[in-house]
PDB file of C-alpha atoms in Angstrom:
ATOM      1  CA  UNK A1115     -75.717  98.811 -42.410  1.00 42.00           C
ATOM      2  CA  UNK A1116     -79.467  99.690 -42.837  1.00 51.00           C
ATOM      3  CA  UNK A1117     -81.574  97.851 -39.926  1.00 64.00           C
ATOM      4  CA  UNK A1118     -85.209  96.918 -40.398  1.00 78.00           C
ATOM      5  CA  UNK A1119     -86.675  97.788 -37.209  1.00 89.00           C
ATOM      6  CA  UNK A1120     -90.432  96.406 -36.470  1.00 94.00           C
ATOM      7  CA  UNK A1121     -92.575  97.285 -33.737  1.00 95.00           C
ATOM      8  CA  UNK A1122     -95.571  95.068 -32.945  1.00 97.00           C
ATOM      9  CA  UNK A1123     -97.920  96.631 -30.597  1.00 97.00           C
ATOM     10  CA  UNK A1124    -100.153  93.995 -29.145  1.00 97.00           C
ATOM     11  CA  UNK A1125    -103.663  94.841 -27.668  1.00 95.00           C
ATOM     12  CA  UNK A1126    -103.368  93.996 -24.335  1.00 96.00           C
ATOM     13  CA  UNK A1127    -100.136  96.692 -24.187  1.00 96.00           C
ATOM     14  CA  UNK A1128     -97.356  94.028 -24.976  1.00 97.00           C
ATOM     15  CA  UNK A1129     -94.622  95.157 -26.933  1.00 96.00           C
ATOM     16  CA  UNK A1130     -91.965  93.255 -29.399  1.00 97.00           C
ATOM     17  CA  UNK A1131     -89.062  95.474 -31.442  1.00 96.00           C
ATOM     18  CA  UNK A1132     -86.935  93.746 -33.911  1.00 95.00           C
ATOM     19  CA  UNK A1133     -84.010  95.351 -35.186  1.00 91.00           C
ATOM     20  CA  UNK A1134     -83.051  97.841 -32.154  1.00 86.00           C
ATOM     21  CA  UNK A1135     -80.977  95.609 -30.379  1.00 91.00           C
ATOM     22  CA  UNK A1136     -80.514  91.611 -30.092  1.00 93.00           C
ATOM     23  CA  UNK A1137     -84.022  90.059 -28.684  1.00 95.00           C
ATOM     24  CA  UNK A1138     -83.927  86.658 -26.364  1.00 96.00           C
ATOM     25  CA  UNK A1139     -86.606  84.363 -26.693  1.00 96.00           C
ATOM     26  CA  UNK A1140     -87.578  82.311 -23.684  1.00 95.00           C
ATOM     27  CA  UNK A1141     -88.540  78.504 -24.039  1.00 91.00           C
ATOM     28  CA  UNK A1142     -91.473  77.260 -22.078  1.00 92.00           C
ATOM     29  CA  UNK A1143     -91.522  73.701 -23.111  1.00 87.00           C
ATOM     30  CA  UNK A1144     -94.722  72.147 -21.433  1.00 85.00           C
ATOM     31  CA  UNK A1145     -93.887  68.958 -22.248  1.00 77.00           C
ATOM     32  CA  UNK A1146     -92.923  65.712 -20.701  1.00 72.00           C
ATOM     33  CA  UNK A1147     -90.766  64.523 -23.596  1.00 55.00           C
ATOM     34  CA  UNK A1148     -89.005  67.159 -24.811  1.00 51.00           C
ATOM     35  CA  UNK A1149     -85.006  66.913 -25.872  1.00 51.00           C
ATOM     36  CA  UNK A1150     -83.946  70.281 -23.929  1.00 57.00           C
ATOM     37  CA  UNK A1151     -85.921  70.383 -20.580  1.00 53.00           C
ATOM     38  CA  UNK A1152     -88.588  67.807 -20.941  1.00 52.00           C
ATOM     39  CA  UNK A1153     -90.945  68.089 -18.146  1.00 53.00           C
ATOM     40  CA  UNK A1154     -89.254  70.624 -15.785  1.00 60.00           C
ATOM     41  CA  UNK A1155     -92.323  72.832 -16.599  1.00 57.00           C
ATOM     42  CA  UNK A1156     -95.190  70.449 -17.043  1.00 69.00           C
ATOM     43  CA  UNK A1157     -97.478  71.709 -14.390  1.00 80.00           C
ATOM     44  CA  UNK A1158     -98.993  74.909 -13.969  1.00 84.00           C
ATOM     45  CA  UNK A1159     -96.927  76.180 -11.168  1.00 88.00           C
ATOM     46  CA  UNK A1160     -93.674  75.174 -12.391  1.00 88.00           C
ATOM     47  CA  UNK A1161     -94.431  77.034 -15.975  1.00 89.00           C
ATOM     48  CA  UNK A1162     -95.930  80.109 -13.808  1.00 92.00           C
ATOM     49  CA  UNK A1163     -92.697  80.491 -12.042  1.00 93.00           C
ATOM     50  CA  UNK A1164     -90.220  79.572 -15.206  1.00 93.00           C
ATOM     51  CA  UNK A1165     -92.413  82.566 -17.462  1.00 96.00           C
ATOM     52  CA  UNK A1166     -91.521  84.907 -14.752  1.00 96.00           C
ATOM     53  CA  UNK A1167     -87.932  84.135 -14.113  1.00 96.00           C
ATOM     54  CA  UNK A1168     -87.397  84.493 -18.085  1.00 95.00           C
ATOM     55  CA  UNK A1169     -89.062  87.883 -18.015  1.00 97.00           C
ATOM     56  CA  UNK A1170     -86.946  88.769 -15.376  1.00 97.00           C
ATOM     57  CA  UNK A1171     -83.893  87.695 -17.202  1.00 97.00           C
ATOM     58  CA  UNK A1172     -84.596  89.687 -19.950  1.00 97.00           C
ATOM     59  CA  UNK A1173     -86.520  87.778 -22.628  1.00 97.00           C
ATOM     60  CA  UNK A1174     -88.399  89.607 -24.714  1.00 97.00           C
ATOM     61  CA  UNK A1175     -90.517  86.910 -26.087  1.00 98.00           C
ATOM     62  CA  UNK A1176     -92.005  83.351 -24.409  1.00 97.00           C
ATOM     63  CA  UNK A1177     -92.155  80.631 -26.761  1.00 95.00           C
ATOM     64  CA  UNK A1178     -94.494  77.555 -25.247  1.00 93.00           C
ATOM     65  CA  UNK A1179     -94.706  74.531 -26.960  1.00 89.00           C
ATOM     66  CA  UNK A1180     -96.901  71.960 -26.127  1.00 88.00           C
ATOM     67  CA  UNK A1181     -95.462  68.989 -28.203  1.00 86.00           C
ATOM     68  CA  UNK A1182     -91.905  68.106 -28.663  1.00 74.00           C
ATOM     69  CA  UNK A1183     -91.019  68.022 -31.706  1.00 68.00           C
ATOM     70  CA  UNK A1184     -87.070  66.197 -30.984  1.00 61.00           C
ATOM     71  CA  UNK A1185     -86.257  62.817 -33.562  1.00 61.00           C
ATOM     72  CA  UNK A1186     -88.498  59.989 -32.710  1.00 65.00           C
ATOM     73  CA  UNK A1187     -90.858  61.778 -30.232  1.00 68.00           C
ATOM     74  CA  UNK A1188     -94.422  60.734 -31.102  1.00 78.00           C
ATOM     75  CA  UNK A1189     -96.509  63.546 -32.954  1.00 85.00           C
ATOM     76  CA  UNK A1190     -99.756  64.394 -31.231  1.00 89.00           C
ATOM     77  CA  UNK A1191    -103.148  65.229 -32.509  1.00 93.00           C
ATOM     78  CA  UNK A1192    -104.441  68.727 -32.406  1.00 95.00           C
ATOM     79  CA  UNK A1193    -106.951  67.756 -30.013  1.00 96.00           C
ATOM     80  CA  UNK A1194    -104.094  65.911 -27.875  1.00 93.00           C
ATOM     81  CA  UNK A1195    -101.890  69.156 -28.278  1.00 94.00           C
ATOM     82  CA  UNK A1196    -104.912  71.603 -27.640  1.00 96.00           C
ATOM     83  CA  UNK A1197    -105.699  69.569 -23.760  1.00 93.00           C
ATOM     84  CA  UNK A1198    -102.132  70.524 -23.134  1.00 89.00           C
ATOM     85  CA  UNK A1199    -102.466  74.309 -24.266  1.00 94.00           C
ATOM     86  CA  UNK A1200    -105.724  74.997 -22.716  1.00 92.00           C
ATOM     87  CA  UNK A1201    -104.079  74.531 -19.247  1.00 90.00           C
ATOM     88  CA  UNK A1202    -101.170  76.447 -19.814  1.00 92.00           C
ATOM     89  CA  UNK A1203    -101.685  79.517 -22.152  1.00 95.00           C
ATOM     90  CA  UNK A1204    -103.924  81.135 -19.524  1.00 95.00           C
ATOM     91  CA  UNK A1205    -101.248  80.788 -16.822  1.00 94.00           C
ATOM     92  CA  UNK A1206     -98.605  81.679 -18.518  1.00 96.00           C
ATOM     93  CA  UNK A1207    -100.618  84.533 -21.150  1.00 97.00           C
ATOM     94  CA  UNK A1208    -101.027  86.161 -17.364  1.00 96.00           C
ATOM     95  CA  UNK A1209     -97.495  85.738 -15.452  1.00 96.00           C
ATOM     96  CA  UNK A1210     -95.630  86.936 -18.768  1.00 97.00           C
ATOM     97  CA  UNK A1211     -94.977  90.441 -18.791  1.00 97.00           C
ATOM     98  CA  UNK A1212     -93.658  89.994 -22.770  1.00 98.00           C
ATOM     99  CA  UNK A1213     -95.225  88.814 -25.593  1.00 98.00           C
ATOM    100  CA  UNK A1214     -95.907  85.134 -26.006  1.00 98.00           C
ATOM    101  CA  UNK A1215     -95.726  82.854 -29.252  1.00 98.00           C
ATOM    102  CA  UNK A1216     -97.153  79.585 -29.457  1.00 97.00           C
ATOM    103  CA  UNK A1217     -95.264  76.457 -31.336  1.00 94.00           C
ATOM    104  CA  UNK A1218     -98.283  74.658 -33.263  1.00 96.00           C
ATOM    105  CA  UNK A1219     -97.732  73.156 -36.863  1.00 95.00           C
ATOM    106  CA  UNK A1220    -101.605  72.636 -36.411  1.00 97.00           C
ATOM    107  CA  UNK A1221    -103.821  75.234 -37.776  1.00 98.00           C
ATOM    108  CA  UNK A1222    -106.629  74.888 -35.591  1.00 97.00           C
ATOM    109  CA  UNK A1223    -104.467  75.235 -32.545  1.00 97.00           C
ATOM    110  CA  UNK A1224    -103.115  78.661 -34.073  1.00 98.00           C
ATOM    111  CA  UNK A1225    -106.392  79.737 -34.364  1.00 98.00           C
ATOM    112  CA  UNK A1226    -107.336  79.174 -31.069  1.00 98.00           C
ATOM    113  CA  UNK A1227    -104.442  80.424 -29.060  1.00 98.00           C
ATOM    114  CA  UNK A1228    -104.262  83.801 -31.319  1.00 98.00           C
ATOM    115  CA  UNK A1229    -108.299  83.840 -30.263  1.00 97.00           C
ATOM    116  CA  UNK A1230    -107.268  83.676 -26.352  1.00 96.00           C
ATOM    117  CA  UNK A1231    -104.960  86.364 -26.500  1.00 97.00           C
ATOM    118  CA  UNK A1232    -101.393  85.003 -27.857  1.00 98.00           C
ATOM    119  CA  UNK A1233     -99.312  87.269 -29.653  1.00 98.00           C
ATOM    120  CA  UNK A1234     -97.334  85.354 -32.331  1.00 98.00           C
ATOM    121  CA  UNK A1235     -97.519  82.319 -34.001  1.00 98.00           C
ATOM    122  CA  UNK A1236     -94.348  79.630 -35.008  1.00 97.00           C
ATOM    123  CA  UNK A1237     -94.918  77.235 -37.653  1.00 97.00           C
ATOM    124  CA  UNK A1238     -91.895  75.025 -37.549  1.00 92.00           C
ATOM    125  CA  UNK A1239     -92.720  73.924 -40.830  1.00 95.00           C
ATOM    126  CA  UNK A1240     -92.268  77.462 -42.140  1.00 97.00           C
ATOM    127  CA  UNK A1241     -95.830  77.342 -43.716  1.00 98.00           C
ATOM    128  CA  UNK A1242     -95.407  74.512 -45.328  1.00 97.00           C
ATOM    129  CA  UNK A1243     -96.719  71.561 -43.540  1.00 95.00           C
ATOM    130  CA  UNK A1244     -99.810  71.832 -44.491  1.00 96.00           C
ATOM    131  CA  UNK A1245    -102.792  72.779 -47.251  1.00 97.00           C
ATOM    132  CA  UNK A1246    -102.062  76.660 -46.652  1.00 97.00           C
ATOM    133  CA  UNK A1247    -104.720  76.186 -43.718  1.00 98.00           C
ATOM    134  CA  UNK A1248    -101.290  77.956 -41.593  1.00 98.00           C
ATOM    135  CA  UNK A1249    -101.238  80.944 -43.670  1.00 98.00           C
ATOM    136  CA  UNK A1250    -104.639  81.358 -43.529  1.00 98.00           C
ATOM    137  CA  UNK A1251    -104.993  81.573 -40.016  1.00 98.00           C
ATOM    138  CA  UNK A1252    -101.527  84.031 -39.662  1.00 98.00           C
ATOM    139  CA  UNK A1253    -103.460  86.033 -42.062  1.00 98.00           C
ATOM    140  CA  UNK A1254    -106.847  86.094 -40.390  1.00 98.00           C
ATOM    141  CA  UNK A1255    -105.118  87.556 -37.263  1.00 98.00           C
ATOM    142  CA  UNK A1256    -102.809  89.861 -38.527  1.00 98.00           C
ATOM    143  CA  UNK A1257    -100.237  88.335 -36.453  1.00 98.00           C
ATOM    144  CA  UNK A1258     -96.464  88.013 -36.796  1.00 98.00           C
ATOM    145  CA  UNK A1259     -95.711  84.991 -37.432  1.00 98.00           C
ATOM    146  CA  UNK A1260     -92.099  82.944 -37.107  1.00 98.00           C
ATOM    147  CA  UNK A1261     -91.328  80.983 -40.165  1.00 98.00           C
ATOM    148  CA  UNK A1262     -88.743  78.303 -39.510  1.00 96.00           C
ATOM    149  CA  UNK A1263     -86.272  76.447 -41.602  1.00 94.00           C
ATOM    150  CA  UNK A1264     -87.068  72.686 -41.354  1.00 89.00           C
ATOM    151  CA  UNK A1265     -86.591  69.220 -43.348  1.00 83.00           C
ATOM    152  CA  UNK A1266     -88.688  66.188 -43.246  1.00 77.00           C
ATOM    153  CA  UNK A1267     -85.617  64.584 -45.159  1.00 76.00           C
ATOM    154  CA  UNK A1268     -82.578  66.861 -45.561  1.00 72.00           C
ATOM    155  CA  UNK A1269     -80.386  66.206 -48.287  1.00 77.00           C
ATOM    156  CA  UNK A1270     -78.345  69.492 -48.560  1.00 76.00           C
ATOM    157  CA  UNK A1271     -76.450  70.655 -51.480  1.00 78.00           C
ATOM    158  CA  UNK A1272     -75.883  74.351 -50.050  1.00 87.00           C
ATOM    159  CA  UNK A1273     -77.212  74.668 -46.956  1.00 86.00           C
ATOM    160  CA  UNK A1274     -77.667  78.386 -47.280  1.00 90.00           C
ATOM    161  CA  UNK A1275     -79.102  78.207 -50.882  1.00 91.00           C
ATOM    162  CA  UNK A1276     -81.567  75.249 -49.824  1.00 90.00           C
ATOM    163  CA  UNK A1277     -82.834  77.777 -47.139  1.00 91.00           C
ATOM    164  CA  UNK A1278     -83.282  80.673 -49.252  1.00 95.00           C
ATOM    165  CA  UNK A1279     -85.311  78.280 -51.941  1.00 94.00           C
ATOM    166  CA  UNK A1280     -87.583  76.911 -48.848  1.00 94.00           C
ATOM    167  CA  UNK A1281     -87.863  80.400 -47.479  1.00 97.00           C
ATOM    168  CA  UNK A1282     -89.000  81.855 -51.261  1.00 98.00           C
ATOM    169  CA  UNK A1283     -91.722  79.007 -50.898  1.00 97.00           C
ATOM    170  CA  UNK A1284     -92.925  80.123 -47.900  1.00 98.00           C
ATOM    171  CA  UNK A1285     -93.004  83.568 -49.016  1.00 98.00           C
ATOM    172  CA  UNK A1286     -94.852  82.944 -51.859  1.00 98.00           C
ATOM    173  CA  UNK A1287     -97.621  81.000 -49.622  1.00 98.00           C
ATOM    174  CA  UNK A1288     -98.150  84.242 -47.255  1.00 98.00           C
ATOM    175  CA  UNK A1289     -98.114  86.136 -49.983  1.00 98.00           C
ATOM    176  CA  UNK A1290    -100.928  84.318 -51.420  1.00 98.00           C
ATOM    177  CA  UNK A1291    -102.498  83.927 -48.330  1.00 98.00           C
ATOM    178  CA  UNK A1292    -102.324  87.986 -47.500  1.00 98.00           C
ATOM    179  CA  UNK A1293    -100.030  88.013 -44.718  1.00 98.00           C
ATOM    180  CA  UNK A1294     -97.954  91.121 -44.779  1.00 97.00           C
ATOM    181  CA  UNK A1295     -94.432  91.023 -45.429  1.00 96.00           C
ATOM    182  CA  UNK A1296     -93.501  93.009 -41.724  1.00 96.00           C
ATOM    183  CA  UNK A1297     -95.386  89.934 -39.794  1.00 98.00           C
ATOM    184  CA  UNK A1298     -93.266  87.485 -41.636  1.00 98.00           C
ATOM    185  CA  UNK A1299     -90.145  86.344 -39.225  1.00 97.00           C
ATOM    186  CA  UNK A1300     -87.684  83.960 -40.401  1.00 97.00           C
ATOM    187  CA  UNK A1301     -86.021  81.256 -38.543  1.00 95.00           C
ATOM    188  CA  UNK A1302     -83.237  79.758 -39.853  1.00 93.00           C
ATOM    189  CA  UNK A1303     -83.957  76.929 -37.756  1.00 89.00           C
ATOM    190  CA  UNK A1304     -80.699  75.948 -35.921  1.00 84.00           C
ATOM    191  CA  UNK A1305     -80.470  72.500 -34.601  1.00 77.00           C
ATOM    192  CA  UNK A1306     -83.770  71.283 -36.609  1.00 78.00           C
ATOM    193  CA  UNK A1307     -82.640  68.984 -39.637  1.00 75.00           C
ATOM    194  CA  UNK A1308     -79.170  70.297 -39.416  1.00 78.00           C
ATOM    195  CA  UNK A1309     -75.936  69.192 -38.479  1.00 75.00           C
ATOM    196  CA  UNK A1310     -72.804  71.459 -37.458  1.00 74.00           C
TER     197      UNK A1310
END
């Protein structure tokens, strides 16, 4: 089997290598309200100390999200999200010895936390969720970004072939917005919109 191997070199020395060998990515959720570990990290200290246990078991990307995103949680603004972000990107952009990725579906929160120094952006809405304003910004950095698999109302026929047709979408936006093809990641998106 021929493996794809990508190696983003960030400017402040960070490293990420897909396609060597399997790559674990940390959650930081800094939220009160979300489904997995709602408000276990929502304070500086506790997300300080969580980013540096997951380095030190071996993640190789943090993933911070700053608004849940589980059934029935209550969306939040950008400006609502961005309070929450502006507290803890700088703590944890600093205790994190790995890359970190930031979980916005708003653009203007993308933009800002690629501008402070994160490293890759996820769009849970795989690109979509918006005017292209998401592709624009990926672009505009030269970033990877992670491109995820989601359904505001799921109604599958074939799973698998329903992905690959949302996926081509999304394609076609970066393409159109000029984001390279080696910063595009896809997420399949396990546990969003799906069932087992």
């Amino acid at each position: 089997m021929n493996k794809e191997k990508r190696r983003y070199t960030f400017k402040d020395g960070k490293e990420l290598i897909l396609g060597d060998k399997m790559v674990v990515m940390g959650i930081l959720n800094v939220t009160p309200d979300s489904f997995s570990d709602g408000g276990h990290w929502d304070t500086a200290g506790t997300a300080a100390d969580h980013t540096k246990g997951m380095c030190c078991d071996g993640a190789g990307i943090i993933d911070m999200g700053a608004e849940s995103t589980r059934p029935g949680s209550t969306p939040l603004t950008a400006e609502q999200e961005w309070e929450r972000l502006q507290t803890f990107l700088p703590v944890v952009l600093k205790e994190s010895t790995v890359p970190v990725s930031v979980d916005t579906y708003h653009y203007e929160n993308a933009d800002r936390v690629m501008s402070v120094g994160a490293h890759v952006m996820n769009d849970i809405w795989g690109l979509q969720g918006d005017d292209g304003s998401m592709a624009r910004v990926a672009a505009e950095h030269a970033c990877p970004v992670i491109v995820m698999h989601n359904d505001k109302n799921p109604h599958y026929h074939q799973v698998i072939e329903d992905m690959k047709r949302f996926f081509d979408t999304s394609i076609t936006i970066a393409d159109k917005a000029g984001i390279r093809r080696e910063n595009i990641i896809l997420d399949p998106g396990i546990g969003f919109a799906k069932t087992r």
